[in-house]
Coordinates of N, CA and C and ligand atoms in Angstrom, one line a residue:
M124 N 22.4 67.3 29.2 CA 22.1 67.5 30.6 C 21.7 68.9 30.9
N125 N 20.6 69.2 31.5 CA 20.2 70.6 31.8 C 19.9 70.8 33.2
K126 N 20.5 69.9 34.0 CA 20.3 70.0 35.5 C 21.4 70.8 36.1
E127 N 21.1 71.7 37.1 CA 22.1 72.4 37.8 C 22.2 71.8 39.2
Y128 N 23.3 71.1 39.5 CA 23.5 70.5 40.8 C 24.0 71.5 41.8
L129 N 23.4 71.4 43.0 CA 23.9 72.2 44.1 C 25.0 71.4 44.8
V130 N 26.3 71.9 44.8 CA 27.4 71.1 45.4 C 27.9 72.0 46.6
I131 N 27.7 71.4 47.7 CA 28.1 72.2 49.0 C 29.3 71.5 49.6
A132 N 30.3 72.4 49.8 CA 31.5 71.9 50.6 C 31.2 72.2 52.1
N133 N 31.1 71.1 52.8 CA 31.0 71.3 54.3 C 32.3 71.1 54.9
W134 N 33.0 72.2 55.2 CA 34.3 72.2 55.8 C 34.4 71.7 57.2
K135 N 33.2 71.6 57.9 CA 33.2 71.2 59.3 C 34.2 72.0 60.1
L136 N 34.8 71.3 61.1 CA 35.8 72.1 61.9 C 37.2 71.8 61.5
N137 N 37.5 72.2 60.2 CA 38.8 71.8 59.7 C 39.7 72.9 59.2
M138 N 39.1 74.1 59.0 CA 39.9 75.1 58.3 C 40.2 76.3 59.2
D139 N 41.4 76.9 59.0 CA 41.7 78.2 59.7 C 41.9 79.3 58.6
V140 N 42.3 80.5 59.1 CA 42.4 81.6 58.1 C 43.4 81.3 57.0
N141 N 44.5 80.7 57.3 CA 45.5 80.4 56.3 C 45.0 79.4 55.2
N142 N 44.4 78.4 55.8 CA 43.9 77.3 54.9 C 42.8 77.9 54.0
T143 N 42.0 78.7 54.5 CA 40.8 79.3 53.8 C 41.4 80.1 52.6
N144 N 42.3 80.9 52.9 CA 42.9 81.7 51.8 C 43.6 80.8 50.7
W145 N 44.4 79.9 51.3 CA 45.1 78.9 50.4 C 44.1 78.2 49.5
W146 N 43.0 77.7 50.1 CA 42.0 76.9 49.4 C 41.4 77.7 48.2
V147 N 41.0 79.0 48.5 CA 40.4 79.8 47.4 C 41.4 80.1 46.3
D148 N 42.7 80.4 46.7 CA 43.7 80.6 45.7 C 43.8 79.4 44.7
K149 N 43.9 78.2 45.3 CA 44.1 77.0 44.5 C 42.8 76.8 43.7
F150 N 41.7 77.0 44.3 CA 40.4 76.7 43.6 C 40.3 77.6 42.4
E151 N 40.6 78.9 42.6 CA 40.5 79.9 41.6 C 41.3 79.5 40.3
E152 N 42.5 78.9 40.6 CA 43.4 78.6 39.5 C 42.8 77.7 38.5
H153 N 42.0 76.7 39.0 CA 41.4 75.7 38.0 C 39.9 75.7 37.9
F154 N 39.2 76.6 38.6 CA 37.8 76.5 38.6 C 37.2 76.9 37.2
E155 N 36.3 76.1 36.7 CA 35.6 76.4 35.5 C 34.1 76.6 35.7
E156 N 33.6 77.7 35.2 CA 32.1 77.9 35.3 C 31.4 76.8 34.5
S157 N 30.3 76.4 35.0 CA 29.5 75.4 34.3 C 28.0 75.5 34.6
E158 N 27.2 75.3 33.7 CA 25.7 75.3 34.0 C 25.3 74.0 34.7
A159 N 26.2 73.1 34.9 CA 25.9 71.8 35.5 C 25.9 71.9 37.0
Y160 N 26.5 73.0 37.6 CA 26.6 73.0 39.0 C 26.6 74.5 39.6
K161 N 26.2 74.6 40.8 CA 26.3 75.8 41.6 C 27.0 75.4 42.9
V162 N 28.0 76.2 43.3 CA 28.9 75.8 44.4 C 28.5 76.7 45.6
A163 N 28.5 76.0 46.8 CA 28.4 76.7 48.0 C 29.5 76.1 49.0
I164 N 30.1 77.0 49.8 CA 31.0 76.5 50.8 C 30.6 76.9 52.2
A165 N 30.6 76.0 53.1 CA 30.2 76.3 54.5 C 31.4 76.1 55.4
P166 N 32.0 77.2 55.8 CA 33.1 77.2 56.7 C 32.6 77.4 58.2
S167 N 33.5 77.4 59.1 CA 33.1 77.8 60.5 C 32.7 79.2 60.5
F168 N 32.0 79.7 61.5 CA 31.6 81.1 61.6 C 32.7 82.0 61.5
T169 N 33.8 81.7 62.2 CA 35.0 82.6 62.2 C 35.6 82.8 60.9
E170 N 35.5 81.8 60.0 CA 36.1 81.9 58.7 C 35.2 82.5 57.6
I171 N 34.0 82.8 58.0 CA 33.0 83.3 57.0 C 33.5 84.7 56.4
P172 N 33.9 85.7 57.2 CA 34.4 86.9 56.6 C 35.7 86.7 55.8
I173 N 36.5 85.8 56.2 CA 37.8 85.5 55.5 C 37.4 84.9 54.2
L174 N 36.5 83.9 54.2 CA 36.2 83.3 52.9 C 35.5 84.3 51.9
L175 N 34.6 85.1 52.5 CA 33.9 86.0 51.6 C 34.9 87.0 51.0
N176 N 35.9 87.4 51.8 CA 36.9 88.3 51.3 C 37.7 87.7 50.2
A177 N 38.1 86.4 50.4 CA 38.9 85.7 49.5 C 38.2 85.5 48.2
I178 N 36.9 85.2 48.3 CA 36.1 84.9 47.1 C 35.9 86.2 46.3
G179 N 35.8 87.3 47.0 CA 35.7 88.6 46.3 C 37.0 88.9 45.6
E180 N 38.1 88.7 46.3 CA 39.4 89.0 45.6 C 39.7 88.1 44.4
A181 N 39.1 86.9 44.5 CA 39.3 86.0 43.4 C 38.3 86.2 42.3
D182 N 37.4 87.1 42.5 CA 36.3 87.4 41.5 C 35.4 86.2 41.3
L183 N 35.1 85.5 42.4 CA 34.3 84.3 42.3 C 32.9 84.5 42.9
E184 N 32.5 85.8 43.2 CA 31.2 86.0 43.8 C 30.0 85.5 43.1
E185 N 30.1 85.5 41.8 CA 29.0 85.0 40.9 C 28.9 83.4 41.0
D186 N 30.0 82.8 41.3 CA 30.1 81.4 41.2 C 30.0 80.6 42.5
V187 N 30.4 81.3 43.6 CA 30.5 80.5 44.8 C 29.7 81.3 45.9
E188 N 28.7 80.6 46.5 CA 28.0 81.2 47.7 C 28.6 80.7 49.0
V189 N 28.4 81.5 50.0 CA 28.9 81.1 51.3 C 27.7 80.7 52.2
Y190 N 27.8 79.6 52.8 CA 26.7 79.1 53.7 C 27.4 79.0 55.1
A191 N 26.5 79.0 56.1 CA 27.0 78.7 57.5 C 26.7 77.3 57.8
Q192 N 27.4 76.8 58.9 CA 27.2 75.4 59.3 C 26.1 75.3 60.4
D193 N 25.6 76.4 60.8 CA 24.5 76.4 61.8 C 23.9 77.8 61.9
I194 N 22.8 77.9 62.6 CA 22.1 79.1 62.9 C 21.4 79.0 64.2
S195 N 21.4 80.0 65.0 CA 20.7 79.9 66.3 C 19.2 79.8 66.1
Q196 N 18.5 79.1 66.9 CA 17.1 79.1 66.9 C 16.5 80.3 67.6
F197 N 17.4 81.1 68.2 CA 17.0 82.3 68.9 C 17.4 83.5 68.0
E198 N 16.5 84.5 68.1 CA 16.8 85.7 67.3 C 17.8 86.6 67.8
K199 N 17.7 87.0 69.1 CA 18.5 88.0 69.7 C 18.3 88.0 71.2
G200 N 19.4 88.3 71.9 CA 19.2 88.5 73.4 C 20.2 87.7 74.2
K201 N 19.8 87.2 75.3 CA 20.8 86.5 76.2 C 21.0 85.1 75.9
Y202 N 21.7 84.8 74.8 CA 22.0 83.5 74.3 C 23.5 83.4 74.0
T203 N 24.3 83.2 75.0 CA 25.7 83.3 74.9 C 26.2 82.2 73.9
G204 N 27.1 82.6 73.0 CA 27.7 81.7 72.1 C 26.9 81.5 70.8
E205 N 25.7 82.1 70.7 CA 24.9 81.8 69.5 C 25.1 82.8 68.4
V206 N 24.8 82.4 67.2 CA 24.9 83.3 66.0 C 23.6 83.3 65.3
S207 N 23.0 84.5 65.1 CA 21.7 84.6 64.6 C 21.6 84.9 63.1
G208 N 20.4 84.7 62.6 CA 20.2 85.0 61.1 C 20.6 86.4 60.7
F209 N 20.2 87.4 61.6 CA 20.5 88.7 61.1 C 22.0 89.0 61.0
Q210 N 22.8 88.3 61.8 CA 24.2 88.4 61.7 C 24.8 87.7 60.4
L211 N 24.2 86.6 60.1 CA 24.6 85.9 58.9 C 24.4 86.7 57.6
I212 N 23.1 87.2 57.5 CA 22.8 87.9 56.3 C 23.6 89.2 56.2
E213 N 24.0 89.8 57.3 CA 24.8 91.0 57.3 C 26.1 90.8 56.6
H214 N 26.6 89.6 56.7 CA 27.9 89.3 56.0 C 27.7 88.8 54.5
G215 N 26.5 88.5 54.2 CA 26.2 88.0 52.8 C 26.2 86.5 52.7
V216 N 25.9 85.8 53.8 CA 25.7 84.4 53.8 C 24.4 84.1 53.2
M217 N 24.3 83.1 52.3 CA 23.1 82.8 51.5 C 22.3 81.6 52.0
G218 N 23.0 80.7 52.8 CA 22.3 79.5 53.2 C 22.9 79.0 54.5
V219 N 22.3 77.9 55.0 CA 22.8 77.4 56.3 C 22.5 75.9 56.4
I220 N 23.5 75.1 56.8 CA 23.3 73.7 57.0 C 22.7 73.6 58.4
I221 N 21.6 72.8 58.5 CA 20.9 72.7 59.7 C 20.7 71.2 60.1
G222 N 20.9 70.9 61.3 CA 20.6 69.5 61.8 C 21.6 68.5 61.3
H223 N 22.8 68.8 61.1 CA 23.8 67.8 60.7 C 23.9 66.7 61.7
S224 N 24.1 65.5 61.3 CA 24.1 64.4 62.3 C 25.1 64.5 63.4
E225 N 26.2 65.2 63.0 CA 27.3 65.5 64.0 C 26.7 66.4 65.1
R226 N 25.9 67.4 64.7 CA 25.3 68.2 65.8 C 24.2 67.5 66.5
R227 N 23.5 66.7 65.8 CA 22.4 65.9 66.5 C 23.1 65.0 67.6
K228 N 24.2 64.4 67.2 CA 24.9 63.4 68.1 C 25.7 64.1 69.2
F229 N 26.6 65.0 68.8 CA 27.6 65.5 69.8 C 27.1 66.7 70.5
L230 N 26.1 67.4 70.0 CA 25.6 68.7 70.6 C 24.1 68.6 71.0
G231 N 23.6 67.4 70.9 CA 22.2 67.1 71.4 C 21.1 67.9 70.7
E232 N 21.3 68.2 69.4 CA 20.3 68.9 68.7 C 19.0 68.1 68.5
T233 N 17.9 68.7 68.9 CA 16.6 67.9 68.8 C 15.9 68.3 67.5
N234 N 14.9 67.5 67.1 CA 14.0 67.9 66.0 C 13.4 69.3 66.3
K235 N 13.0 69.5 67.5 CA 12.3 70.8 67.9 C 13.2 72.0 67.6
A236 N 14.5 71.9 68.1 CA 15.4 73.0 67.8 C 15.7 73.1 66.3
I237 N 15.8 72.0 65.7 CA 16.0 72.0 64.2 C 14.9 72.7 63.5
N238 N 13.7 72.4 63.9 CA 12.5 73.1 63.3 C 12.6 74.6 63.5
Q239 N 12.9 75.0 64.7 CA 13.0 76.4 65.0 C 14.1 77.1 64.1
K240 N 15.2 76.3 63.9 CA 16.3 76.9 63.1 C 15.8 77.0 61.6
I241 N 15.1 76.0 61.2 CA 14.6 76.1 59.8 C 13.7 77.4 59.7
M242 N 12.8 77.6 60.7 CA 11.9 78.8 60.6 C 12.7 80.0 60.6
M243 N 13.8 80.0 61.5 CA 14.6 81.2 61.6 C 15.4 81.5 60.3
A244 N 15.9 80.5 59.7 CA 16.6 80.6 58.4 C 15.7 81.2 57.4
T245 N 14.5 80.6 57.3 CA 13.5 81.1 56.3 C 13.1 82.5 56.5
E246 N 13.0 82.9 57.8 CA 12.6 84.3 58.1 C 13.7 85.3 57.5
Y247 N 14.9 84.8 57.5 CA 16.0 85.7 57.0 C 16.4 85.4 55.6
D248 N 15.5 84.6 54.9 CA 15.7 84.3 53.5 C 17.0 83.6 53.2
L249 N 17.5 82.8 54.2 CA 18.6 81.9 54.1 C 18.1 80.6 53.6
K250 N 18.9 79.9 52.7 CA 18.4 78.6 52.3 C 18.7 77.5 53.4
P251 N 17.7 76.9 53.9 CA 18.0 75.9 54.9 C 18.3 74.5 54.3
V252 N 19.5 74.1 54.5 CA 19.9 72.7 53.9 C 19.8 71.8 55.2
V253 N 18.8 71.0 55.2 CA 18.5 70.3 56.4 C 18.9 68.8 56.3
C254 N 19.8 68.4 57.2 CA 20.3 67.0 57.1 C 19.4 66.1 57.8
V255 N 19.2 64.9 57.2 CA 18.4 63.9 57.8 C 19.1 62.5 57.5
S256 N 18.8 61.6 58.5 CA 19.4 60.3 58.3 C 18.3 59.2 58.5
N257 N 17.1 59.7 58.9 CA 16.0 58.7 59.0 C 14.6 59.4 58.7
F258 N 13.6 58.6 58.6 CA 12.3 59.2 58.2 C 11.6 59.9 59.4
E259 N 11.9 59.5 60.6 CA 11.4 60.2 61.8 C 11.8 61.7 61.7
Q260 N 13.0 61.9 61.3 CA 13.5 63.3 61.2 C 12.8 64.1 60.1
V261 N 12.5 63.3 59.0 CA 11.8 64.0 57.9 C 10.3 64.3 58.3
E262 N 9.7 63.4 59.0 CA 8.3 63.6 59.5 C 8.3 64.8 60.4
A263 N 9.3 65.0 61.2 CA 9.3 66.2 62.1 C 9.4 67.5 61.3
I264 N 10.1 67.5 60.2 CA 10.1 68.7 59.4 C 8.8 68.9 58.8
S265 N 8.1 67.8 58.4 CA 6.8 68.0 57.7 C 5.8 68.8 58.5
S266 N 6.0 68.7 59.9 CA 5.0 69.4 60.8 C 5.1 70.9 60.7
I267 N 6.2 71.4 60.1 CA 6.3 72.9 60.1 C 6.3 73.4 58.6
L268 N 6.1 72.6 57.7 CA 6.3 72.9 56.3 C 5.2 73.9 55.7
T269 N 5.5 75.2 55.8 CA 4.7 76.2 55.2 C 5.2 76.4 53.7
D270 N 4.4 77.2 53.0 CA 4.8 77.4 51.6 C 6.2 78.1 51.5
S271 N 6.4 79.1 52.4 CA 7.7 79.8 52.3 C 8.8 78.9 52.7
I272 N 8.7 78.0 53.6 CA 9.7 77.0 53.9 C 9.9 76.1 52.7
R273 N 8.8 75.6 52.2 CA 8.9 74.6 51.0 C 9.6 75.2 49.8
H274 N 9.5 76.5 49.7 CA 10.2 77.2 48.5 C 11.7 77.3 48.7
R275 N 12.1 77.2 49.9 CA 13.5 77.5 50.2 C 14.3 76.2 50.6
I276 N 13.6 75.3 51.2 CA 14.3 74.2 51.9 C 15.0 73.2 50.9
V277 N 16.1 72.7 51.3 CA 16.8 71.6 50.6 C 17.0 70.5 51.7
I278 N 16.7 69.3 51.3 CA 16.9 68.2 52.3 C 18.1 67.4 51.8
A279 N 19.1 67.2 52.8 CA 20.3 66.5 52.5 C 20.2 65.1 53.2
Y280 N 20.1 64.1 52.4 CA 20.1 62.7 53.0 C 21.5 62.3 53.3
E281 N 21.8 62.1 54.5 CA 23.2 61.7 54.9 C 23.1 60.5 55.8
P282 N 23.2 59.3 55.3 CA 23.2 58.1 56.1 C 24.4 58.0 57.0
L283 N 24.2 57.7 58.3 CA 25.2 57.8 59.3 C 26.4 57.0 58.9
E284 N 26.2 55.8 58.4 CA 27.3 54.9 58.2 C 28.1 55.3 56.9
A285 N 27.6 56.2 56.2 CA 28.3 56.7 55.0 C 29.2 57.9 55.3
I286 N 28.9 58.6 56.4 CA 29.6 59.9 56.6 C 31.1 59.6 57.1
G287 N 32.0 60.1 56.3 CA 33.4 60.0 56.7 C 34.0 58.6 56.7
S288 N 33.2 57.7 56.1 CA 33.7 56.2 56.3 C 34.4 55.7 55.0
G289 N 34.2 56.4 53.9 CA 34.7 55.9 52.7 C 33.8 54.9 52.1
H290 N 32.6 54.7 52.7 CA 31.6 53.7 52.2 C 30.3 54.4 51.9
P291 N 30.2 55.0 50.7 CA 28.9 55.7 50.3 C 27.8 54.8 50.2
D292 N 26.6 55.3 50.4 CA 25.4 54.5 50.2 C 25.2 54.2 48.7
S293 N 24.6 53.1 48.3 CA 24.4 52.8 46.9 C 23.4 53.8 46.3
P294 N 23.6 54.1 45.0 CA 22.7 55.0 44.3 C 21.3 54.5 44.4
E295 N 21.1 53.2 44.3 CA 19.8 52.6 44.3 C 19.1 52.9 45.7
H296 N 19.9 52.7 46.7 CA 19.3 52.9 48.1 C 19.0 54.4 48.3
V297 N 19.9 55.2 47.8 CA 19.7 56.7 47.9 C 18.4 57.0 47.2
D298 N 18.2 56.5 46.0 CA 16.9 56.8 45.3 C 15.7 56.3 46.1
H299 N 15.8 55.2 46.6 CA 14.7 54.6 47.4 C 14.3 55.6 48.6
V300 N 15.4 56.0 49.3 CA 15.1 56.9 50.4 C 14.6 58.3 50.0
L301 N 15.2 58.8 48.9 CA 14.7 60.1 48.4 C 13.3 60.1 47.9
T302 N 12.9 59.0 47.3 CA 11.5 58.8 46.9 C 10.6 58.9 48.1
H303 N 10.9 58.3 49.2 CA 10.1 58.3 50.4 C 10.1 59.7 51.0
I304 N 11.3 60.4 51.0 CA 11.4 61.7 51.6 C 10.4 62.7 50.8
K305 N 10.4 62.5 49.4 CA 9.6 63.4 48.6 C 8.1 63.1 48.8
K306 N 7.8 61.8 49.2 CA 6.4 61.4 49.5 C 5.9 62.2 50.7
I307 N 6.9 62.3 51.7 CA 6.5 63.0 52.9 C 6.5 64.5 52.8
L308 N 7.4 65.1 52.1 CA 7.6 66.5 52.1 C 7.0 67.2 50.8
G309 N 6.8 66.4 49.8 CA 6.3 66.9 48.5 C 7.4 66.8 47.4
D310 N 7.0 66.6 46.2 CA 7.9 66.4 45.1 C 8.8 67.5 44.8
S311 N 8.3 68.7 45.1 CA 9.1 69.9 44.7 C 10.2 70.2 45.6
V312 N 10.3 69.5 46.8 CA 11.4 69.8 47.7 C 12.7 69.1 47.2
P313 N 13.7 69.9 46.9 CA 15.0 69.4 46.4 C 15.7 68.5 47.4
T314 N 16.2 67.3 46.9 CA 16.9 66.4 47.8 C 18.3 66.2 47.3
I315 N 19.2 66.3 48.2 CA 20.6 66.1 47.8 C 21.2 64.9 48.7
Y316 N 22.4 64.4 48.3 CA 23.0 63.3 49.0 C 24.3 63.7 49.5
G317 N 24.6 63.2 50.7 CA 26.0 63.4 51.3 C 26.4 62.1 52.0
G318 N 27.7 61.8 52.0 CA 28.2 60.6 52.6 C 29.3 60.0 51.8
S319 N 30.6 60.3 52.0 CA 31.7 59.8 51.3 C 31.7 60.0 49.8
V320 N 31.1 61.1 49.4 CA 31.1 61.5 48.0 C 32.5 61.9 47.6
D321 N 33.0 61.4 46.5 CA 34.3 61.9 45.9 C 34.3 61.8 44.4
A322 N 35.4 62.2 43.8 CA 35.5 62.2 42.4 C 35.3 60.8 41.8
D323 N 35.7 59.8 42.5 CA 35.7 58.4 42.0 C 34.2 57.8 42.0
N324 N 33.4 58.3 42.9 CA 32.1 57.7 42.9 C 30.9 58.6 42.5
I325 N 31.2 59.9 42.3 CA 30.1 60.9 42.0 C 29.3 60.5 40.8
S326 N 30.0 60.0 39.7 CA 29.3 59.7 38.5 C 28.2 58.6 38.7
D327 N 28.4 57.8 39.7 CA 27.3 56.8 40.0 C 26.0 57.4 40.3
Y328 N 26.0 58.6 40.8 CA 24.8 59.3 41.3 C 24.1 60.2 40.2
L329 N 24.8 60.4 39.1 CA 24.3 61.4 38.2 C 23.2 60.9 37.3
D330 N 22.9 59.6 37.4 CA 21.7 59.1 36.6 C 20.4 59.3 37.3
S331 N 20.5 59.6 38.6 CA 19.3 59.7 39.4 C 18.5 61.1 39.1
D332 N 17.2 60.9 38.9 CA 16.4 62.2 38.7 C 16.1 62.8 40.1
L333 N 16.3 62.1 41.1 CA 15.9 62.6 42.5 C 17.0 63.3 43.2
I334 N 18.3 63.1 42.7 CA 19.4 63.8 43.4 C 19.7 65.1 42.7
S335 N 19.5 66.2 43.5 CA 19.7 67.6 43.0 C 21.0 68.2 43.4
G336 N 21.8 67.4 44.1 CA 23.1 68.0 44.6 C 23.8 67.1 45.6
F337 N 24.9 67.6 46.1 CA 25.7 66.8 47.0 C 26.3 67.7 48.1
L338 N 26.4 67.0 49.3 CA 27.0 67.7 50.4 C 28.3 66.9 50.7
V339 N 29.4 67.6 50.5 CA 30.7 67.0 50.5 C 31.5 67.4 51.7
G340 N 32.0 66.4 52.5 CA 32.8 66.7 53.7 C 34.3 66.5 53.3
T341 N 34.8 65.3 53.5 CA 36.2 65.0 53.4 C 36.8 65.5 52.0
A342 N 36.1 65.2 51.0 CA 36.6 65.6 49.6 C 36.4 67.1 49.3
S343 N 36.0 67.9 50.3 CA 36.0 69.3 50.1 C 37.2 70.0 50.7
I344 N 37.9 69.3 51.5 CA 39.0 69.9 52.3 C 40.2 70.3 51.4
K345 N 40.5 69.4 50.4 CA 41.5 69.8 49.4 C 40.8 70.3 48.2
P346 N 41.2 71.5 47.8 CA 40.5 72.1 46.6 C 40.6 71.3 45.4
Q347 N 41.7 70.5 45.1 CA 41.7 69.7 43.9 C 40.7 68.6 44.0
D348 N 40.5 68.0 45.1 CA 39.5 66.9 45.2 C 38.1 67.5 44.9
F349 N 37.9 68.7 45.4 CA 36.5 69.3 45.2 C 36.4 69.6 43.7
L350 N 37.4 70.2 43.1 CA 37.4 70.5 41.7 C 37.2 69.3 40.8
D351 N 37.8 68.2 41.2 CA 37.6 66.9 40.5 C 36.2 66.5 40.5
I352 N 35.5 66.7 41.6 CA 34.1 66.4 41.7 C 33.3 67.2 40.7
L353 N 33.6 68.5 40.7 CA 32.9 69.4 39.8 C 33.1 69.0 38.4
D354 N 34.4 68.7 38.0 CA 34.7 68.2 36.7 C 33.8 67.0 36.3
R355 N 33.7 66.1 37.1 CA 32.9 64.9 36.8 C 31.5 65.3 36.6
I356 N 31.0 66.2 37.4 CA 29.6 66.6 37.2 C 29.4 67.3 35.9
H357 N 30.4 68.2 35.5 CA 30.3 68.9 34.3 C 30.3 67.9 33.1
E358 N 31.2 66.9 33.2 CA 31.3 65.9 32.1 C 30.0 65.0 32.1
G359 N 29.2 65.0 33.2 CA 28.0 64.2 33.2 C 28.3 62.8 33.4
Ligands
LIG195 P1 32.1 63.0 54.1 O1 32.0 63.5 52.7 O2 33.4 63.2 54.8 O3 31.5 61.6 54.2 O4 31.1 63.9 55.0 C1 29.8 64.0 54.6 C2 29.1 65.1 55.4 O5 28.9 64.9 56.6 C3 28.8 66.3 54.7 O6 28.0 67.1 55.5

């Protein structure tokens, strides 16, 4: 196996300062480097400096990147509560999750705002990991796909019914959807899967040529669960 999977821990709104430090301590104890995966962790904005510091102290900078869970579509100015790309890169953030279905649903994020966020992330050389659950959302992205976006973007297919439900989508159906996503956006755009991924089911997805990584929610909250996923990927 010579594929390097991008495995992203999406911590959502679950971690505080203590948990973050504890997580990295535990992770460091058992983490093994492998050519089979690259790890990124996306905490809340407030935990970003804490996580970066903990990763530095654990000597994991080469192995673990820090992503944000969102980016403002605005650059600077009178936008209360927003966090911009220039602030993220100042801390050393390398990527950003954009358009998660939870933001689309609970915070009213539109395709238009998501496209602006993709452009903003690209401008700051942050990797935009854009979550989609249907083809209309993919079509919307295709309308802004320049070469510089195409070189950086990752599409995360996250079917709504699979998120946090314990019922992941079947590998066959994921492949079917990713084939279509690549038809719309181009073969070179990396596609990853998210939705109830855990150590028990991850191996089912490793035969697919179309899956380049995983976006993990629930099974990223406990470091051992996340490490178990990495182990399975390493074993192939
Ligand atoms: P779960 O892994 O909890 O299903 O969450 C998936 C997800 O939304 C990752 O972004």
